mmCIF file of C-alpha atoms in Angstrom:
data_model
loop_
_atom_site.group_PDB
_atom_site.id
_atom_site.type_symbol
_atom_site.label_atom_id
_atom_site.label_comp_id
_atom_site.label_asym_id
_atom_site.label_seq_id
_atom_site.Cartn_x
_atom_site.Cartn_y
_atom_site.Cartn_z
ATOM 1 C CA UNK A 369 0.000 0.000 0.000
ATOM 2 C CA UNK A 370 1.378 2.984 -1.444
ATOM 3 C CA UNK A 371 -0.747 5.788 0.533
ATOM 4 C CA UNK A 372 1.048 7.713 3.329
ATOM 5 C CA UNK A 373 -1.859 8.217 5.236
ATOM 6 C CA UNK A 374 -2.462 5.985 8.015
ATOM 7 C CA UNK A 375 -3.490 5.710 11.372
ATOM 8 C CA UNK A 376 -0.438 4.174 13.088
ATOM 9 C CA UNK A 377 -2.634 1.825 14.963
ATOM 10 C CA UNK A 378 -2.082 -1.671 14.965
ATOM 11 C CA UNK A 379 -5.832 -2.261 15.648
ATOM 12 C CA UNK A 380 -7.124 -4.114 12.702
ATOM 13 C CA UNK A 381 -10.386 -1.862 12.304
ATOM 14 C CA UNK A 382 -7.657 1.109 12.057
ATOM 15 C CA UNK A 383 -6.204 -0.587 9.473
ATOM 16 C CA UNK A 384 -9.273 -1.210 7.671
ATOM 17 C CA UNK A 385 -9.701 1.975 7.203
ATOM 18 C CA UNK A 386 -6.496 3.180 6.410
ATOM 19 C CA UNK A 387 -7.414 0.800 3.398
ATOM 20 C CA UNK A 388 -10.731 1.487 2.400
ATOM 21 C CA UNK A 389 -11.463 4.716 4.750
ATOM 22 C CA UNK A 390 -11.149 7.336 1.933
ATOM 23 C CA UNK A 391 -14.303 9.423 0.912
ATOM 24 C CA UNK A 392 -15.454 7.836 -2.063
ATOM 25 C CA UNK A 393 -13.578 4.108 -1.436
ATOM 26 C CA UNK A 394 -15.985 2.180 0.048
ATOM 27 C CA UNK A 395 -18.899 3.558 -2.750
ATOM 28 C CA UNK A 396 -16.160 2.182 -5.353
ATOM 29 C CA UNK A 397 -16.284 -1.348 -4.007
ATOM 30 C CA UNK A 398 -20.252 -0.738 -3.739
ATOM 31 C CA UNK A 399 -20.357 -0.604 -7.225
ATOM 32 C CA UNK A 400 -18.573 -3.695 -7.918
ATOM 33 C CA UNK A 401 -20.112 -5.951 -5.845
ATOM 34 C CA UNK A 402 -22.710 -7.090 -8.573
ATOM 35 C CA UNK A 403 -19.716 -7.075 -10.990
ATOM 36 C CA UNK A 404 -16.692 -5.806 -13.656
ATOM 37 C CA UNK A 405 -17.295 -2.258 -14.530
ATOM 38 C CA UNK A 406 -15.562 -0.171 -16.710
ATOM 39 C CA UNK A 407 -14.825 3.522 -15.856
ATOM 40 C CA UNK A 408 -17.427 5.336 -17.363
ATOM 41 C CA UNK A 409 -19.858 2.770 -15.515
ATOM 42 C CA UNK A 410 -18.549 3.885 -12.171
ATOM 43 C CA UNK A 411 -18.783 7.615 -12.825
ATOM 44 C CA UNK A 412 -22.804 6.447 -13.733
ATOM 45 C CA UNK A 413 -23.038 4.948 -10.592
ATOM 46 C CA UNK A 414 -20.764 7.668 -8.674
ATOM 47 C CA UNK A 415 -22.175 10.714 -10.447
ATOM 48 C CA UNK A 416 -20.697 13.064 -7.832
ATOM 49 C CA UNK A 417 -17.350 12.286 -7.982
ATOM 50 C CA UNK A 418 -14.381 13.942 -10.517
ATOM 51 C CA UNK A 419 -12.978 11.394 -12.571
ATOM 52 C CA UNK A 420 -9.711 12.624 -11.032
ATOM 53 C CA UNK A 421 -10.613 11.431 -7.095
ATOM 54 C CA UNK A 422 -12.527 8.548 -9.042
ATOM 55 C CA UNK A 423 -8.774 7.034 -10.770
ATOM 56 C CA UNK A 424 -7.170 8.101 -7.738
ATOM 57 C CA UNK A 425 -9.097 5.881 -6.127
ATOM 58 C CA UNK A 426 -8.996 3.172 -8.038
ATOM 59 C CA UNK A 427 -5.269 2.988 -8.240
ATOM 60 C CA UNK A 428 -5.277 3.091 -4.508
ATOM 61 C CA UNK A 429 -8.189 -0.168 -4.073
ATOM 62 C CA UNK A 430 -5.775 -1.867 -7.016
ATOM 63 C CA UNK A 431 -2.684 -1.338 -5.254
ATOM 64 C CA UNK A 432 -3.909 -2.518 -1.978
ATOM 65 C CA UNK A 433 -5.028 -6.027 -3.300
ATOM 66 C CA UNK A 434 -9.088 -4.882 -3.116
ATOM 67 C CA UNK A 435 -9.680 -3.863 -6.803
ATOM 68 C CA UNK A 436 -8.243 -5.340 -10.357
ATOM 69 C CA UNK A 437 -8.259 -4.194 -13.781
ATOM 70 C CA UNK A 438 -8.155 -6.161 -16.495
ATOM 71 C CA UNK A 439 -9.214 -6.458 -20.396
ATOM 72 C CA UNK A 440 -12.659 -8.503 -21.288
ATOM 73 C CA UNK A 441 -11.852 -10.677 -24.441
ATOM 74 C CA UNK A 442 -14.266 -10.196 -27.695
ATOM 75 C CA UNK A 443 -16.138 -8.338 -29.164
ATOM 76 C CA UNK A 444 -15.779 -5.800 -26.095
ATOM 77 C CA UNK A 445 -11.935 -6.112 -25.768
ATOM 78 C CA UNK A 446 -12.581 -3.419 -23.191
ATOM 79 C CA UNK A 447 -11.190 -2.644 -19.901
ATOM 80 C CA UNK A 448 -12.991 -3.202 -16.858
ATOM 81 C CA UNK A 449 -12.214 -2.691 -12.842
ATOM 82 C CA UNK A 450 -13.756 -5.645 -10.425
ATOM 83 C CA UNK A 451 -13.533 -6.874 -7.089
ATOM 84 C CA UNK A 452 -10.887 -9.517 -5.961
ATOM 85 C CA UNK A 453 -11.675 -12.240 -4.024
ATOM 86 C CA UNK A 454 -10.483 -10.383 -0.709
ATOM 87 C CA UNK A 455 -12.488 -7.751 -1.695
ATOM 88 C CA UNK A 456 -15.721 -9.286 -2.207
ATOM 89 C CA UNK A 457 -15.391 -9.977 1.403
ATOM 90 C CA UNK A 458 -16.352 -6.642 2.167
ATOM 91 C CA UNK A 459 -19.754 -7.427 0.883
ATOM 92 C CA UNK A 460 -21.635 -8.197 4.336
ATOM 93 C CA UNK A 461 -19.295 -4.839 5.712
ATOM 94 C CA UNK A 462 -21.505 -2.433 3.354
ATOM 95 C CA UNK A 463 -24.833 -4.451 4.109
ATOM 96 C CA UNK A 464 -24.207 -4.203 7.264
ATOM 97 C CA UNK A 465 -23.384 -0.652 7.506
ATOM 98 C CA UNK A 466 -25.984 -0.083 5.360
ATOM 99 C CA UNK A 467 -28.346 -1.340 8.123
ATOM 100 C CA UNK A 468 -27.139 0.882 10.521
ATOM 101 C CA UNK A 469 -26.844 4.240 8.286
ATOM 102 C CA UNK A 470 -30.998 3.381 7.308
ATOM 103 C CA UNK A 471 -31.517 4.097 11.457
ATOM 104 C CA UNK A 472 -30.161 7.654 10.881
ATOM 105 C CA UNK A 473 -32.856 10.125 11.432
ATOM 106 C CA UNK A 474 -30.681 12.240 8.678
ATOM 107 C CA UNK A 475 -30.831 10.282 5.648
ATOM 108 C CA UNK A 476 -31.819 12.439 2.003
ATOM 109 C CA UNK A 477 -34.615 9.579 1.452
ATOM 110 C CA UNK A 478 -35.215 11.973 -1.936
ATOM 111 C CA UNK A 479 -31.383 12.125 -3.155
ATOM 112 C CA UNK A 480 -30.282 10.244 -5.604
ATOM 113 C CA UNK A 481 -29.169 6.266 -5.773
ATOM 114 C CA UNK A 482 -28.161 3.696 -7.888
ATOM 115 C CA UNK A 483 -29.060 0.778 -9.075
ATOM 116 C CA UNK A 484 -25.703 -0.968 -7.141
ATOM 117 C CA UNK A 485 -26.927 1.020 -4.134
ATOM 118 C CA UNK A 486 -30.329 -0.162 -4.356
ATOM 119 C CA UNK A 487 -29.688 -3.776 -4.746
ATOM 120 C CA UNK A 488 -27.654 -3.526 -1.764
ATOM 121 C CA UNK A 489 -30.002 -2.242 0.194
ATOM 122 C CA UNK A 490 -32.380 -5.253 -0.644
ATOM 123 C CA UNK A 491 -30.114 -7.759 0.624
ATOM 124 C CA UNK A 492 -29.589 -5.593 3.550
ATOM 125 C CA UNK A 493 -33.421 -5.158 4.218
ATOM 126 C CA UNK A 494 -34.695 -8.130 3.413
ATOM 127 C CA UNK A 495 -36.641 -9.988 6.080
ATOM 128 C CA UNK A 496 -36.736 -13.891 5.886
ATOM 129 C CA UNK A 497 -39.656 -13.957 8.069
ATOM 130 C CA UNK A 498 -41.815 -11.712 6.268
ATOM 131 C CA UNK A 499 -40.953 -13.369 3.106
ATOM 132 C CA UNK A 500 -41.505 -16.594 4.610
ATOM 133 C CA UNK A 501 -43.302 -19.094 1.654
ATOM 134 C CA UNK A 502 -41.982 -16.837 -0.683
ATOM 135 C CA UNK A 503 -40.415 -18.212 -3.554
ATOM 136 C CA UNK A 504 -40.189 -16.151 -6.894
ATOM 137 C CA UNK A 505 -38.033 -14.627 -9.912
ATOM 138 C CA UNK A 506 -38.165 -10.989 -10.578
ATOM 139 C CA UNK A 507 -36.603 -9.315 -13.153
ATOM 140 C CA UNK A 508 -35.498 -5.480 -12.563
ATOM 141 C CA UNK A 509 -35.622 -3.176 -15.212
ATOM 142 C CA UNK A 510 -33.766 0.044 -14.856
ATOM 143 C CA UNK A 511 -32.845 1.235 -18.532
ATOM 144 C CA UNK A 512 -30.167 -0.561 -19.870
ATOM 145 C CA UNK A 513 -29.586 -2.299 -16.448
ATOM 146 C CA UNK A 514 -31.274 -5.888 -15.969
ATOM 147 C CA UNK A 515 -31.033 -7.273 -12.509
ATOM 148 C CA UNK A 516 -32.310 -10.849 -11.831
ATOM 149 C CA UNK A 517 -33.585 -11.292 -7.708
ATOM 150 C CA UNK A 518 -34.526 -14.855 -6.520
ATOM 151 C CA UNK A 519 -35.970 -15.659 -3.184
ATOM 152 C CA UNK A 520 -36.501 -18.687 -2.085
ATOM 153 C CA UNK A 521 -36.103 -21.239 1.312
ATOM 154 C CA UNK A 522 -36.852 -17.577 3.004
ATOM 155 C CA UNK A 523 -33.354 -15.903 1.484
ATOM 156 C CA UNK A 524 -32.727 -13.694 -1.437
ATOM 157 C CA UNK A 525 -29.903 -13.515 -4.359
ATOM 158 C CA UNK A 526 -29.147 -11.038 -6.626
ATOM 159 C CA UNK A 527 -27.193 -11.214 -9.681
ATOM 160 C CA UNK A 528 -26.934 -8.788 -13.126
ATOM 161 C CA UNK A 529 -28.685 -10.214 -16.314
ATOM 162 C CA UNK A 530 -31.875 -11.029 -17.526
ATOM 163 C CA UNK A 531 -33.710 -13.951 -16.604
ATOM 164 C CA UNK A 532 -35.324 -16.088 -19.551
ATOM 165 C CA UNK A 533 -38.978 -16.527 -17.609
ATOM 166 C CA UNK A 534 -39.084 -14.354 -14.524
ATOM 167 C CA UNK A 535 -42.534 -14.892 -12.722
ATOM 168 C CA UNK A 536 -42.818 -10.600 -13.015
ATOM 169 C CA UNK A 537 -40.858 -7.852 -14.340
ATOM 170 C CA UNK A 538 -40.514 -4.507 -12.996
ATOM 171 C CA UNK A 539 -39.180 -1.946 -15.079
ATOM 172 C CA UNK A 540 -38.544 1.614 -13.450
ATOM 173 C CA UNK A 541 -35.544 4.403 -12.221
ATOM 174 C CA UNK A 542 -33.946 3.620 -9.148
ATOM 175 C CA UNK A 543 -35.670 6.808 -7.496
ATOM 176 C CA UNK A 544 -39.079 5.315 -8.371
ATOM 177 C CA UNK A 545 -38.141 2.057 -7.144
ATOM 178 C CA UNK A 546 -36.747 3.176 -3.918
ATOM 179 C CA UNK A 547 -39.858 5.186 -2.845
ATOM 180 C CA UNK A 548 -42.206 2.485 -3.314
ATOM 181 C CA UNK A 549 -39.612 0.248 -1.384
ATOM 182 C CA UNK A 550 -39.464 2.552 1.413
ATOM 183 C CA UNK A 551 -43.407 2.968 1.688
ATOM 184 C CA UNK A 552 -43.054 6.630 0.460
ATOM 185 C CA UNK A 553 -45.221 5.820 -2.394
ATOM 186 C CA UNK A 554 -47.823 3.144 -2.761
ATOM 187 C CA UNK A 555 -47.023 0.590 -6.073
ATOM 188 C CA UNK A 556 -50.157 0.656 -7.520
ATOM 189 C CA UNK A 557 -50.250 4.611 -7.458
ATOM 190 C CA UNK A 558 -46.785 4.553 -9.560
ATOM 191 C CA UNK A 559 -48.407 2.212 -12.075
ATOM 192 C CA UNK A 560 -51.516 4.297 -12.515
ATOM 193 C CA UNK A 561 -48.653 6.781 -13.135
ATOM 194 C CA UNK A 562 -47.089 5.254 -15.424
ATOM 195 C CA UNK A 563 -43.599 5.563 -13.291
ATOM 196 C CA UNK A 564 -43.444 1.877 -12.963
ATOM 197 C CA UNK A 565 -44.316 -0.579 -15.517
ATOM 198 C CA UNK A 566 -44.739 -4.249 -14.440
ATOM 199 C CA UNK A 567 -45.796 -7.450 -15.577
ATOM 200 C CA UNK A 568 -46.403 -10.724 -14.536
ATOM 201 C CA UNK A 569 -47.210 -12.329 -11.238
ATOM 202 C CA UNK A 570 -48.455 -8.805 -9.307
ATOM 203 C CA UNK A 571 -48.913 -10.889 -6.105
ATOM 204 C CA UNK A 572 -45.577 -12.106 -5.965
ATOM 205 C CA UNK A 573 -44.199 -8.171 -6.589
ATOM 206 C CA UNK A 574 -46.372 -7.277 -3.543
ATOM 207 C CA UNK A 575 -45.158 -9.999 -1.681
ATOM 208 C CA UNK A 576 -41.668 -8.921 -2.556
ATOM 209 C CA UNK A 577 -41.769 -5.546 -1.287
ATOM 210 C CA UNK A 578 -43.766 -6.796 2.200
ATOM 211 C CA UNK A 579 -40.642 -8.486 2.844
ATOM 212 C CA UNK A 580 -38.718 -5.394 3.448
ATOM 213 C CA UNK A 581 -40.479 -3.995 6.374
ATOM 214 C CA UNK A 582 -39.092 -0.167 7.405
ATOM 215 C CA UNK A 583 -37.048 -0.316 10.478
ATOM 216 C CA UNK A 584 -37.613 2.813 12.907
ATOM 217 C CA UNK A 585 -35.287 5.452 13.105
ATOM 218 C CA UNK A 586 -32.955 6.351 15.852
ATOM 219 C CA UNK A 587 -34.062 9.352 17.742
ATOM 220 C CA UNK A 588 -32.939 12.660 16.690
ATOM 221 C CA UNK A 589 -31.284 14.498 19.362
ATOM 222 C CA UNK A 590 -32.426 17.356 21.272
ATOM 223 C CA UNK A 591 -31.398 20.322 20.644
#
């Protein structure tokens, strides 16, 4: 590890974050959880950051053994950043953080997210109890971006691509998606709208989003 920033503490959470503890790091791995990406993908997923911090970044994740680059064979022959083995262990880190920032009385519920974020905060959510006798396909439409979810035996897995015969389809924009997730907006309401288009098994999408029940919030401080 090339960075000369570092805590000087031989704790191993210290050194955690003397790896992954720069603003924008842990939203890089985020992003690759589900998958390779090339640049440009992460800036789509990462609209707020320069393309400066964002290579700075990576070089940083690559150098420490958490990110890799390589060069997809054809017809894309392009290059592509993804997570090593190591650092696809920080998968249940970010779900599990992710719990614990959805407490915060603080959260932008209306800013933006995407689809990487979202996804994560399904596993995250997701409530094998409510969802028990669940079992369904779902196919996620946002744009370009096809994500297949599967429950079943009460436990979820998600996975990019399309799914040859999901039992429904939802096709939206991650905004959409997460308000009717969150219980800002009721599904039906966004159909009539014509913000969410799905098709399929309805019962089983309903189903779906009952098993991510809203936790409560922390309490806000007094002033």
């Amino acid at each position: 590890m090339s960075s000369t920033r570092t805590y000087g503490d031989a704790c191993a959470a210290a050194h955690a974050l003397d790896l992954v503890g720069e603003r924008w790091a842990l939203l890089v791995v985020r992003e690759l959880l589900l998958g390779p990406k090339r640049f440009s993908d992460l800036r789509s997923g990462l609209p707020n950051v320069g393309p400066n911090r964002l290579s700075q970044r990576l070089s940083e994740l690559e150098q420490s053994g958490i990110v890799r680059r390589r060069k997809l064979g054809p017809p894309a022959r392009s290059w592509v950043y993804e997570l090593t083995d190591w650092g696809r262990q920080l998968q249940p880190v970010l779900v599990h953080l992710g719990r614990w920032g959805r407490l915060s009385p603080f959260r932008d519920l209306d800013a933006d997210i995407s689809v990487d974020a979202l996804m994560l905060a399904l596993q995250g959510d997701f409530d094998p109890e409510a969802s028990r006798g669940l079992s369904a396909t779902y196919t996620l439409i946002f744009g370009d971006d096809h994500v297949t979810v599967r429950v079943t035996a009460d436990a979820i897995a998600i996975t990019r691509g399309d799914l040859d015969a999901p039992d429904a389809t939802i096709a939206t924009d991650p905004r959409t998606f997460a308000t009717v997730l969150t219980r800002k907006r009721d599904l039906q309401d966004a159909v009539h709208a014509g913000d969410i288009a799905v098709s399929g098994d309805v019962s089983a999408i309903e189903r779906l989003l009952e098993a991510f029940p809203r936790p409560e919030t922390a309490e806000t401080p007094s002033a």
